[in-house]
PDB file of N, CA and C and ligand atoms in Angstrom:
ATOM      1  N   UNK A1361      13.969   6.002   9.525  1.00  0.00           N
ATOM      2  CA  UNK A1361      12.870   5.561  10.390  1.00  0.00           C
ATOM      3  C   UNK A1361      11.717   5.078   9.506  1.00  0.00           C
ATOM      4  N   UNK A1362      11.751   4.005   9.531  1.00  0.00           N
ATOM      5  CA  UNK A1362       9.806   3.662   8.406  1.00  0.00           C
ATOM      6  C   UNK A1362       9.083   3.614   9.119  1.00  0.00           C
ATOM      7  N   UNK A1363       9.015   4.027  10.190  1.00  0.00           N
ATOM      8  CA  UNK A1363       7.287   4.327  10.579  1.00  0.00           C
ATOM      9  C   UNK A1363       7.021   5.978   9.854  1.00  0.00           C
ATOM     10  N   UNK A1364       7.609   6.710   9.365  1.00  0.00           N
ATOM     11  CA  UNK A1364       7.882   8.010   8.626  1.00  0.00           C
ATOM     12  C   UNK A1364       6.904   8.270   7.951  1.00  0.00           C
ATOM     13  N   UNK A1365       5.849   8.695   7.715  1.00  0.00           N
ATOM     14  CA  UNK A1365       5.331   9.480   6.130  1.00  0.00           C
ATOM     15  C   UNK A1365       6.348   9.194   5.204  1.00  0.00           C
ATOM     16  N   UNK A1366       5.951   8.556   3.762  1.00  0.00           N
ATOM     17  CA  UNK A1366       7.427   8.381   2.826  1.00  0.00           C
ATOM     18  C   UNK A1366       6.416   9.054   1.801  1.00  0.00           C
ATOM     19  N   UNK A1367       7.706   9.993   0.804  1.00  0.00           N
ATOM     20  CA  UNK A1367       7.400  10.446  -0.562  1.00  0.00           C
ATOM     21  C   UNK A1367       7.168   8.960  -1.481  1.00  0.00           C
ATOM     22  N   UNK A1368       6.870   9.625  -2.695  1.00  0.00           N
ATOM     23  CA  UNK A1368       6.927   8.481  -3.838  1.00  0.00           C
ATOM     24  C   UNK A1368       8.657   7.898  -3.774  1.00  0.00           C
ATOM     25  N   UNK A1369       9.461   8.611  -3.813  1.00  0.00           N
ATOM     26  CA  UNK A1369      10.647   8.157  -3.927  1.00  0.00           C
ATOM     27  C   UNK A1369      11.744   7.432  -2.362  1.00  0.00           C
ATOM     28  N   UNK A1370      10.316   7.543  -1.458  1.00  0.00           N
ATOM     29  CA  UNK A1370      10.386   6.928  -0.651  1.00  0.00           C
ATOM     30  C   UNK A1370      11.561   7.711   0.818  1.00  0.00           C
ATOM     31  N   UNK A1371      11.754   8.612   0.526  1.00  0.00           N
ATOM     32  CA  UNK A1371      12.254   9.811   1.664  1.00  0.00           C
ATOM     33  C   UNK A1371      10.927  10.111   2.484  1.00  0.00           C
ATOM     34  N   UNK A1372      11.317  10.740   3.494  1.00  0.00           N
ATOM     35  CA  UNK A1372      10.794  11.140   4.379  1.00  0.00           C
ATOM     36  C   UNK A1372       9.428  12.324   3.594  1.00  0.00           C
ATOM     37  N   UNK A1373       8.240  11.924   3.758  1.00  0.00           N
ATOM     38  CA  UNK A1373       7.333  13.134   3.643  1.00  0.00           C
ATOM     39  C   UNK A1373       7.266  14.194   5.016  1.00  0.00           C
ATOM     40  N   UNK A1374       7.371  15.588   4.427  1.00  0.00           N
ATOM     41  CA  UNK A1374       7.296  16.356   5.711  1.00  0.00           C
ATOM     42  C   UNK A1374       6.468  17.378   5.052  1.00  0.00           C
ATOM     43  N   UNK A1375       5.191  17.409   5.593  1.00  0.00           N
ATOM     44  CA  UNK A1375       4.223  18.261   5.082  1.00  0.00           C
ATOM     45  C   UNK A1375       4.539  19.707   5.412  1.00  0.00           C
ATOM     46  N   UNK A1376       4.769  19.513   7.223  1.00  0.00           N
ATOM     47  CA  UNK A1376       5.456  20.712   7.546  1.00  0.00           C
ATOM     48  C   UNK A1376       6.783  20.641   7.885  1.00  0.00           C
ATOM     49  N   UNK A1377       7.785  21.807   7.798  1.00  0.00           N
ATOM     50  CA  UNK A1377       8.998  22.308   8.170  1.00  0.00           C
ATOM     51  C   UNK A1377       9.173  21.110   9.585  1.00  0.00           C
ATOM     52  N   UNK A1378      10.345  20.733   9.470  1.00  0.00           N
ATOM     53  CA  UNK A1378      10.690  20.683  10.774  1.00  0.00           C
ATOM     54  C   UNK A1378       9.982  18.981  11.461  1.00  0.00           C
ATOM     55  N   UNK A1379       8.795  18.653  11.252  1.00  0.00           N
ATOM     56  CA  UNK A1379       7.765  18.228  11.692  1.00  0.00           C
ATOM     57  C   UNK A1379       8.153  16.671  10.975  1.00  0.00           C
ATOM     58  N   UNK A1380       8.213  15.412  11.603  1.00  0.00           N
ATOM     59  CA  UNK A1380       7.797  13.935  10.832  1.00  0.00           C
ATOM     60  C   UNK A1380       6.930  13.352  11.309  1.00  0.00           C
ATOM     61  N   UNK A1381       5.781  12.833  10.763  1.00  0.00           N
ATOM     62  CA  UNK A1381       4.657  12.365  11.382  1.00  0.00           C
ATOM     63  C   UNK A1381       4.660  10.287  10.928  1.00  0.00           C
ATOM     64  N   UNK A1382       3.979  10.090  11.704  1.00  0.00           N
ATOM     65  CA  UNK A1382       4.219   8.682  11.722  1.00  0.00           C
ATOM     66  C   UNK A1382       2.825   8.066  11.004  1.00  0.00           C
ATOM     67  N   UNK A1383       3.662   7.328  10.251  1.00  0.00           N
ATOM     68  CA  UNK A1383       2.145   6.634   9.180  1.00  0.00           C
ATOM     69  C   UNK A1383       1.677   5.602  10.075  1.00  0.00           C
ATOM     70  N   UNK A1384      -0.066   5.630  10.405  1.00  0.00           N
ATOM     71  CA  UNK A1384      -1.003   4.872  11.078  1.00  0.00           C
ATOM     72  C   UNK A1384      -0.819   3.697  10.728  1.00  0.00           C
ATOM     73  N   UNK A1385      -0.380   2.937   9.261  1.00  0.00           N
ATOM     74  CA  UNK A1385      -0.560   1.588   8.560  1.00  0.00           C
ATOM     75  C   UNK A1385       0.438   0.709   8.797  1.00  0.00           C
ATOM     76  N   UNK A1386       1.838   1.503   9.506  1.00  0.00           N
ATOM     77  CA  UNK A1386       2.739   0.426   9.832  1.00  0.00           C
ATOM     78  C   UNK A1386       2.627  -0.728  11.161  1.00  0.00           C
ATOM     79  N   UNK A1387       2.743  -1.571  11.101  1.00  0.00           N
ATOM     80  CA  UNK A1387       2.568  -2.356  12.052  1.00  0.00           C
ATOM     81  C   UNK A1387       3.157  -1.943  13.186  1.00  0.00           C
ATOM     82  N   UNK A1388       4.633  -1.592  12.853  1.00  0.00           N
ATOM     83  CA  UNK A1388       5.457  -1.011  14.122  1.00  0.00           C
ATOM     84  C   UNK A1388       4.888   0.132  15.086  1.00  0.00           C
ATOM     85  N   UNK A1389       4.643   0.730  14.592  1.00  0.00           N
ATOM     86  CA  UNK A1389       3.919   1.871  14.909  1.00  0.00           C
ATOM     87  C   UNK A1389       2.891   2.146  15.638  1.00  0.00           C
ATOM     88  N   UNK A1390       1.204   0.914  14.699  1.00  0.00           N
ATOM     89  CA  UNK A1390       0.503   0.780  15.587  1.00  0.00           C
ATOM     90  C   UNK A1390       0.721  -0.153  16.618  1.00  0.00           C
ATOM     91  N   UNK A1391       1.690  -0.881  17.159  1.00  0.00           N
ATOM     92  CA  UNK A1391       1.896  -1.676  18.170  1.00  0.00           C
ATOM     93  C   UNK A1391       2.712  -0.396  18.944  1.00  0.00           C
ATOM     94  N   UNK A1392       3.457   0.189  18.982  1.00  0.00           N
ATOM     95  CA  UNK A1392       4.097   1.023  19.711  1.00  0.00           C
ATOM     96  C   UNK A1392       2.834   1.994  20.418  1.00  0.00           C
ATOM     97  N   UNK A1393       2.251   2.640  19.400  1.00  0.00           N
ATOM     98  CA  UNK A1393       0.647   2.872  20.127  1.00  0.00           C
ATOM     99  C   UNK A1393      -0.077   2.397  21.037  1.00  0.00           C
ATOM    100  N   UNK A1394      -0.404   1.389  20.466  1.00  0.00           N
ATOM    101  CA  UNK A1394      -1.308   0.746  21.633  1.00  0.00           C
ATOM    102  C   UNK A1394      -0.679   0.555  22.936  1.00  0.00           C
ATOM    103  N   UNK A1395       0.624   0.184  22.684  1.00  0.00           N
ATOM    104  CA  UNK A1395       1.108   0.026  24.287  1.00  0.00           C
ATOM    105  C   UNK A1395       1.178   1.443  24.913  1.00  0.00           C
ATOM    106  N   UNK A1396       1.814   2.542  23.975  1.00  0.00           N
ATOM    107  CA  UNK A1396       1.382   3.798  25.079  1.00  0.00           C
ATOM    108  C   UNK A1396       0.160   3.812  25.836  1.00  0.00           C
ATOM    109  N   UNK A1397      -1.010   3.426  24.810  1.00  0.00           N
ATOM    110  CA  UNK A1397      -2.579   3.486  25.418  1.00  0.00           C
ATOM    111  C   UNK A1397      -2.287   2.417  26.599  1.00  0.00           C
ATOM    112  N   UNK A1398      -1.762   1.680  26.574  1.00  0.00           N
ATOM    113  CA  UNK A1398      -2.071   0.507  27.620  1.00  0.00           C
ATOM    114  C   UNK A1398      -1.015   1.222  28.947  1.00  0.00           C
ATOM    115  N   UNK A1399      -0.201   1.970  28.552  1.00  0.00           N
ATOM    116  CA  UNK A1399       0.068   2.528  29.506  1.00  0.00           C
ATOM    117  C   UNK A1399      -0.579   4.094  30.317  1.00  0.00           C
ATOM    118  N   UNK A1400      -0.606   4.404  29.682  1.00  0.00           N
ATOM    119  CA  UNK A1400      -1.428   5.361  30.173  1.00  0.00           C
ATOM    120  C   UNK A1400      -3.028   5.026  31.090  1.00  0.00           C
ATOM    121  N   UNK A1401      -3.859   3.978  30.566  1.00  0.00           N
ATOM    122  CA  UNK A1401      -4.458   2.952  31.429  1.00  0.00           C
ATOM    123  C   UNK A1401      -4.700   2.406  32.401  1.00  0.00           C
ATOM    124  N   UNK A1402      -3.058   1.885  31.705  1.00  0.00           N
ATOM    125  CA  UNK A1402      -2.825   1.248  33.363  1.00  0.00           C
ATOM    126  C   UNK A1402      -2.050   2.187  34.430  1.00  0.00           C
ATOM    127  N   UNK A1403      -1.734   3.233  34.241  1.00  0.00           N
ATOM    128  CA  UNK A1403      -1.048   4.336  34.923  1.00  0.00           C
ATOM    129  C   UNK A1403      -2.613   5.138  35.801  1.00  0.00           C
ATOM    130  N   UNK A1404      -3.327   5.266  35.016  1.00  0.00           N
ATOM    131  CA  UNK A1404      -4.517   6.256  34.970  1.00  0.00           C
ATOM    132  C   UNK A1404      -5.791   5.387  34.899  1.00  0.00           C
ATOM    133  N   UNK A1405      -6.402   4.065  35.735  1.00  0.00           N
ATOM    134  CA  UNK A1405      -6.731   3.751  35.650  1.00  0.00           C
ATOM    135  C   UNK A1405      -8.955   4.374  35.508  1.00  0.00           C
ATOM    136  N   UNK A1406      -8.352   5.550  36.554  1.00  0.00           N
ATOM    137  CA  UNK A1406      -9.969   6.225  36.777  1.00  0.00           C
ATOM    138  C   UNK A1406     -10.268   7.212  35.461  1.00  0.00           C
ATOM    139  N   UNK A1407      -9.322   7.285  34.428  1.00  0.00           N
ATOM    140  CA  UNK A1407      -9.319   8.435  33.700  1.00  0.00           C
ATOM    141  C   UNK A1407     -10.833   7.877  32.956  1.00  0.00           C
ATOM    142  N   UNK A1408     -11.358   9.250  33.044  1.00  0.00           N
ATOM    143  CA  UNK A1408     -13.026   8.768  32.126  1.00  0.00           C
ATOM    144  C   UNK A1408     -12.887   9.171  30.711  1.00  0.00           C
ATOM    145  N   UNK A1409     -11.946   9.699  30.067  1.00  0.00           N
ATOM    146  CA  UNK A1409     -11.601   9.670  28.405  1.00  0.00           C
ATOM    147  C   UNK A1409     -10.360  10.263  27.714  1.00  0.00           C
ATOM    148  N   UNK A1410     -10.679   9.997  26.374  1.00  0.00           N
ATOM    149  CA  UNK A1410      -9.029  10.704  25.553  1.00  0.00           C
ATOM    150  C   UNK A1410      -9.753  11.325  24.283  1.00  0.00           C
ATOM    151  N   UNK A1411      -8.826  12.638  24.475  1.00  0.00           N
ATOM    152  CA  UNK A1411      -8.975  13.049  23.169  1.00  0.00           C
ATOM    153  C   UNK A1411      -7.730  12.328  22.021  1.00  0.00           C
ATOM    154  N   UNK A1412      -8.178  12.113  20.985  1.00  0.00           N
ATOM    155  CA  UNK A1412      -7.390  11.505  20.315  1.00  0.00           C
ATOM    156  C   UNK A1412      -7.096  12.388  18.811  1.00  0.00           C
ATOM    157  N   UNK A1413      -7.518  12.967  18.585  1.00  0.00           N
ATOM    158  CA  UNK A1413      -7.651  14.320  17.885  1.00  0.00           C
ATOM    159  C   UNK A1413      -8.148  13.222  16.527  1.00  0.00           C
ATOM    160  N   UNK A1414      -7.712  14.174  15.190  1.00  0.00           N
ATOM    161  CA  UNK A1414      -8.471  13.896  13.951  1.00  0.00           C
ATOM    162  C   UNK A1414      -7.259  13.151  13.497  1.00  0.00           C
ATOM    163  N   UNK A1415      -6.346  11.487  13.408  1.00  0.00           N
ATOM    164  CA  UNK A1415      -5.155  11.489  12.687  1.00  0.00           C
ATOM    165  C   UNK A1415      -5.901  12.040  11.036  1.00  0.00           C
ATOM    166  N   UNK A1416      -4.224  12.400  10.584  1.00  0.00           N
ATOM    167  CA  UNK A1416      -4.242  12.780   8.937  1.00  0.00           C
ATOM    168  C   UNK A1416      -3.987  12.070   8.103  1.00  0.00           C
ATOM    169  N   UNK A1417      -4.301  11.609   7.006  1.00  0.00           N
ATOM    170  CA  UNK A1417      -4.259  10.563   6.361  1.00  0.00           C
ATOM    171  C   UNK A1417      -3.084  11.245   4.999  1.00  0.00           C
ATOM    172  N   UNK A1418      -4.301  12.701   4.665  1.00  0.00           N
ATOM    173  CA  UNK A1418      -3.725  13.025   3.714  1.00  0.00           C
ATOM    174  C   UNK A1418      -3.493  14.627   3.660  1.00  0.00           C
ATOM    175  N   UNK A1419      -2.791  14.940   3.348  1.00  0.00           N
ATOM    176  CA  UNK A1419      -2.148  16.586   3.597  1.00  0.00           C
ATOM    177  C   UNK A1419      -2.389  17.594   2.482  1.00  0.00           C
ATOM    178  N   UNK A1420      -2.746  18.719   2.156  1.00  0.00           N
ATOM    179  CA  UNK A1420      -2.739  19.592   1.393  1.00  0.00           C
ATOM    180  C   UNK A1420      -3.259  18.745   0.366  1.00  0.00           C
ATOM    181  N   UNK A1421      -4.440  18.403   0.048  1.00  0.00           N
ATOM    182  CA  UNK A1421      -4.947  18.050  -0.954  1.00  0.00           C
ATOM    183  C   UNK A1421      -4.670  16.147  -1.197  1.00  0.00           C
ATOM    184  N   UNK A1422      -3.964  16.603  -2.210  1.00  0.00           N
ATOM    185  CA  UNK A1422      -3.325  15.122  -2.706  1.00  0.00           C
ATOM    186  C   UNK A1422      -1.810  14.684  -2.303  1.00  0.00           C
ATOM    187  N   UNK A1423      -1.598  15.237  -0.677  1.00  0.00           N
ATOM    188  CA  UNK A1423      -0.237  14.862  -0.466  1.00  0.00           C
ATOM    189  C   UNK A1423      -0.725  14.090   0.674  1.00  0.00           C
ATOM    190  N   UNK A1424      -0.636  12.139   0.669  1.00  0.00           N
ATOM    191  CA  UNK A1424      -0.123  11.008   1.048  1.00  0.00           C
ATOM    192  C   UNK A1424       0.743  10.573   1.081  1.00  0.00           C
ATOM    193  N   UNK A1425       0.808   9.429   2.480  1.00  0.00           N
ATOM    194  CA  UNK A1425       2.001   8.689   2.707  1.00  0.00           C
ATOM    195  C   UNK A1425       1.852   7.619   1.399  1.00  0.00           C
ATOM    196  N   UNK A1426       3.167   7.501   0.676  1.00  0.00           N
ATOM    197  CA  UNK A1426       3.070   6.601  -0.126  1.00  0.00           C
ATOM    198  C   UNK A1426       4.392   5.560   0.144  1.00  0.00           C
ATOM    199  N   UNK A1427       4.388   5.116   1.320  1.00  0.00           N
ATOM    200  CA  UNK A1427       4.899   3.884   2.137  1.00  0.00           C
ATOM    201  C   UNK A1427       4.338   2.819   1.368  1.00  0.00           C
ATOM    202  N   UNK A1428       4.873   1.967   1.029  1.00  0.00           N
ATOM    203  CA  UNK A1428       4.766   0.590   0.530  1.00  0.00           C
ATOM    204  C   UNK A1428       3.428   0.071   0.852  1.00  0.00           C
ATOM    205  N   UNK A1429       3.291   0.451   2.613  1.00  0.00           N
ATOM    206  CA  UNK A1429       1.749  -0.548   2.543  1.00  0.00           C
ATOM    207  C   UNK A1429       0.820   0.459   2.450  1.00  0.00           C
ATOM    208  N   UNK A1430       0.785   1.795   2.372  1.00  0.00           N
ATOM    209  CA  UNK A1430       0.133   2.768   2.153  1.00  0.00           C
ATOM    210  C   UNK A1430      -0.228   2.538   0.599  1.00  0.00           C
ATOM    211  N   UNK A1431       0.747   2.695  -0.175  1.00  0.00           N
ATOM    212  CA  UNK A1431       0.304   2.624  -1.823  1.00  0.00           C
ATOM    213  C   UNK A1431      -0.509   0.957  -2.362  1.00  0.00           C
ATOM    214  N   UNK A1432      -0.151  -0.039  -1.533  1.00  0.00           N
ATOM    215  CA  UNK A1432      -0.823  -1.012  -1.734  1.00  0.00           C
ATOM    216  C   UNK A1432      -2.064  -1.181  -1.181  1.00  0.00           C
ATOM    217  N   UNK A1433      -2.873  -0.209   0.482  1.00  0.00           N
ATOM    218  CA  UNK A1433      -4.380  -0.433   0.832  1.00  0.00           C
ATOM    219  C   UNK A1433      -4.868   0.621  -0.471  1.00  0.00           C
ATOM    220  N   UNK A1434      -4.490   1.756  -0.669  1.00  0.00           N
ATOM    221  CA  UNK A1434      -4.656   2.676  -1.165  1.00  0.00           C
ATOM    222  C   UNK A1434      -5.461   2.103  -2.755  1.00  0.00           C
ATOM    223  N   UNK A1435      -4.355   1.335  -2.967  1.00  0.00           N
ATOM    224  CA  UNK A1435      -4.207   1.365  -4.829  1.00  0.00           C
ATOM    225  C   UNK A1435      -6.181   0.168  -4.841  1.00  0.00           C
ATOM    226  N   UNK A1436      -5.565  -0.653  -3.251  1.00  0.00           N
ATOM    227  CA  UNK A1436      -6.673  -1.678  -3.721  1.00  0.00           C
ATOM    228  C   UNK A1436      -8.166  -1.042  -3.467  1.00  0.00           C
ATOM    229  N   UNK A1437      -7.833   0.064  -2.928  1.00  0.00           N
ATOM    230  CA  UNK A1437      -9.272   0.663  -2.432  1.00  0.00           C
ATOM    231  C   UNK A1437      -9.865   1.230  -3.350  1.00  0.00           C
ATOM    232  N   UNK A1438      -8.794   2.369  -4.373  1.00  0.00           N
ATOM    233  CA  UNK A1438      -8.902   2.796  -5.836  1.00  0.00           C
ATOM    234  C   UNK A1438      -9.875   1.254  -6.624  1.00  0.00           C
ATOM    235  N   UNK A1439      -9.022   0.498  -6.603  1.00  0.00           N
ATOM    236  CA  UNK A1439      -9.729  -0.882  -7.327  1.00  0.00           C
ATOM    237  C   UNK A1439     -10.944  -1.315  -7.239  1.00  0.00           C
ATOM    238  N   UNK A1440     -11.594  -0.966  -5.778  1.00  0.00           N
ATOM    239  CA  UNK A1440     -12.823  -1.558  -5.663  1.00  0.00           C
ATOM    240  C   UNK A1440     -13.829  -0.530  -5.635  1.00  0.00           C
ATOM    241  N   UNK A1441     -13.133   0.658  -5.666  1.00  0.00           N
ATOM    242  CA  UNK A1441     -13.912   2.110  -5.966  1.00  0.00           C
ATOM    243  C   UNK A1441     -14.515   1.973  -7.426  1.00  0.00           C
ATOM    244  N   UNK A1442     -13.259   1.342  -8.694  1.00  0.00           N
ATOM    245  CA  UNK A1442     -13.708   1.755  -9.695  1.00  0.00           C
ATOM    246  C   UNK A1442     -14.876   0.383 -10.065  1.00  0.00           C
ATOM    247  N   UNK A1443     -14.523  -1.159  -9.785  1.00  0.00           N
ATOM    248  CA  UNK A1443     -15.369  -1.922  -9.796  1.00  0.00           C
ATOM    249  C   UNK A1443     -16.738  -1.757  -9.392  1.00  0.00           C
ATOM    250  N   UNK A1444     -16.871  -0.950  -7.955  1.00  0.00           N
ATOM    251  CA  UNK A1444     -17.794  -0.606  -7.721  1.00  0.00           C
ATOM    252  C   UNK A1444     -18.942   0.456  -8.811  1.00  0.00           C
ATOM    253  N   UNK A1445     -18.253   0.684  -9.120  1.00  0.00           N
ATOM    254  CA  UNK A1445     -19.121   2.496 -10.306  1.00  0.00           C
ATOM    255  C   UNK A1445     -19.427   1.080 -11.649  1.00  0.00           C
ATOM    256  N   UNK A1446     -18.776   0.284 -11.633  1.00  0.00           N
ATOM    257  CA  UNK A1446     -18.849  -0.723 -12.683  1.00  0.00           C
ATOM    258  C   UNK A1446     -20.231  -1.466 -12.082  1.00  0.00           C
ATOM    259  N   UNK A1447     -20.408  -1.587 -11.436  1.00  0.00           N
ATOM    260  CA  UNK A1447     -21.392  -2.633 -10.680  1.00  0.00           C
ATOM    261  C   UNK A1447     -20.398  -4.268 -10.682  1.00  0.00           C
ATOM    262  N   UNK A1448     -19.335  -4.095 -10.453  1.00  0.00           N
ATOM    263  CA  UNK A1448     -18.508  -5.180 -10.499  1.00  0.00           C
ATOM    264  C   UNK A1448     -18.218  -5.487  -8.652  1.00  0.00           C
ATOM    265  N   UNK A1449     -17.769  -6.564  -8.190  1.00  0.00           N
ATOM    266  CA  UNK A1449     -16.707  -6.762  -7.248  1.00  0.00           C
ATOM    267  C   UNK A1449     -15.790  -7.923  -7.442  1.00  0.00           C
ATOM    268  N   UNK A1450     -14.671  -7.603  -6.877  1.00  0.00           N
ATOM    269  CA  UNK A1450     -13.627  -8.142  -6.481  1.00  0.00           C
ATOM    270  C   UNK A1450     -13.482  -9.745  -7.081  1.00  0.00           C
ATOM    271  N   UNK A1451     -14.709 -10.295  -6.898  1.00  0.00           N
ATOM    272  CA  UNK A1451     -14.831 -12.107  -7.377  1.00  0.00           C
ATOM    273  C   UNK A1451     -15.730 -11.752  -8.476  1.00  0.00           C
ATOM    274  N   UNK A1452     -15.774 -10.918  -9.419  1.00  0.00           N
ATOM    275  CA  UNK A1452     -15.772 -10.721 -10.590  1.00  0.00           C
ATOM    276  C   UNK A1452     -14.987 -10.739 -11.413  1.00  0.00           C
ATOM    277  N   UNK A1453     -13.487 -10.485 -10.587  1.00  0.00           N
ATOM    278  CA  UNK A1453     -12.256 -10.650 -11.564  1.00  0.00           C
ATOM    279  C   UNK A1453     -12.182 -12.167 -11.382  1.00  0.00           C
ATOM    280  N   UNK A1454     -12.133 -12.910 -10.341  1.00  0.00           N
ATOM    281  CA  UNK A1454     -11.830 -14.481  -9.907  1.00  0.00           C
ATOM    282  C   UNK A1454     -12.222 -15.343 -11.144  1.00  0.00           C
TER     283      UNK A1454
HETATM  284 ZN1  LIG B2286       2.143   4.838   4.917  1.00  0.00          ZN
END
């Protein structure tokens, strides 16, 4: 399944026993989402709100999904973190 939490070696991350949680960054995923929301909506049109709880990004410290597009927003965010402490951006490398 790749909508999955993936290890570095690209298996399934399972923070907990038992449990697979679905990474927010896949496209598949968030489109499968939204249409639940759109159903529920349109099912429940008077509903006055949702709890949507806290999603998790990252688990026990330093345990992330490191899914392909996970390690690539990730790595570029690292990038403009460290440019930033540089007083650099992005069209500084250009
Ligand atoms: Zn991911």
């Amino acid at each position: 399944m790749p909508w999955r939490l993936k290890n570095r070696e690209g298996a399934d991350l399972m923070p907990l026993p038992d449990h697979h949680f679905l990474c927010a960054r896949q496209p598949g995923f968030a489109a499968w989402w939204q249409g639940f929301l759109k159903d529920i909506l349109d099912r429940y049109p008077d509903l006055d709100g949702m709890d949507f709880a806290e999603p998790a990004a990252v688990w026990k410290g330093k345990l992330a999904c490191q899914c392909d597009i996970c390690r690539k927003e990730i790595g570029a965010g690292l990038l403009r973190a460290m440019l930033r402490q540089l007083g650099l951006t992005p069209r500084d490398l250009e």
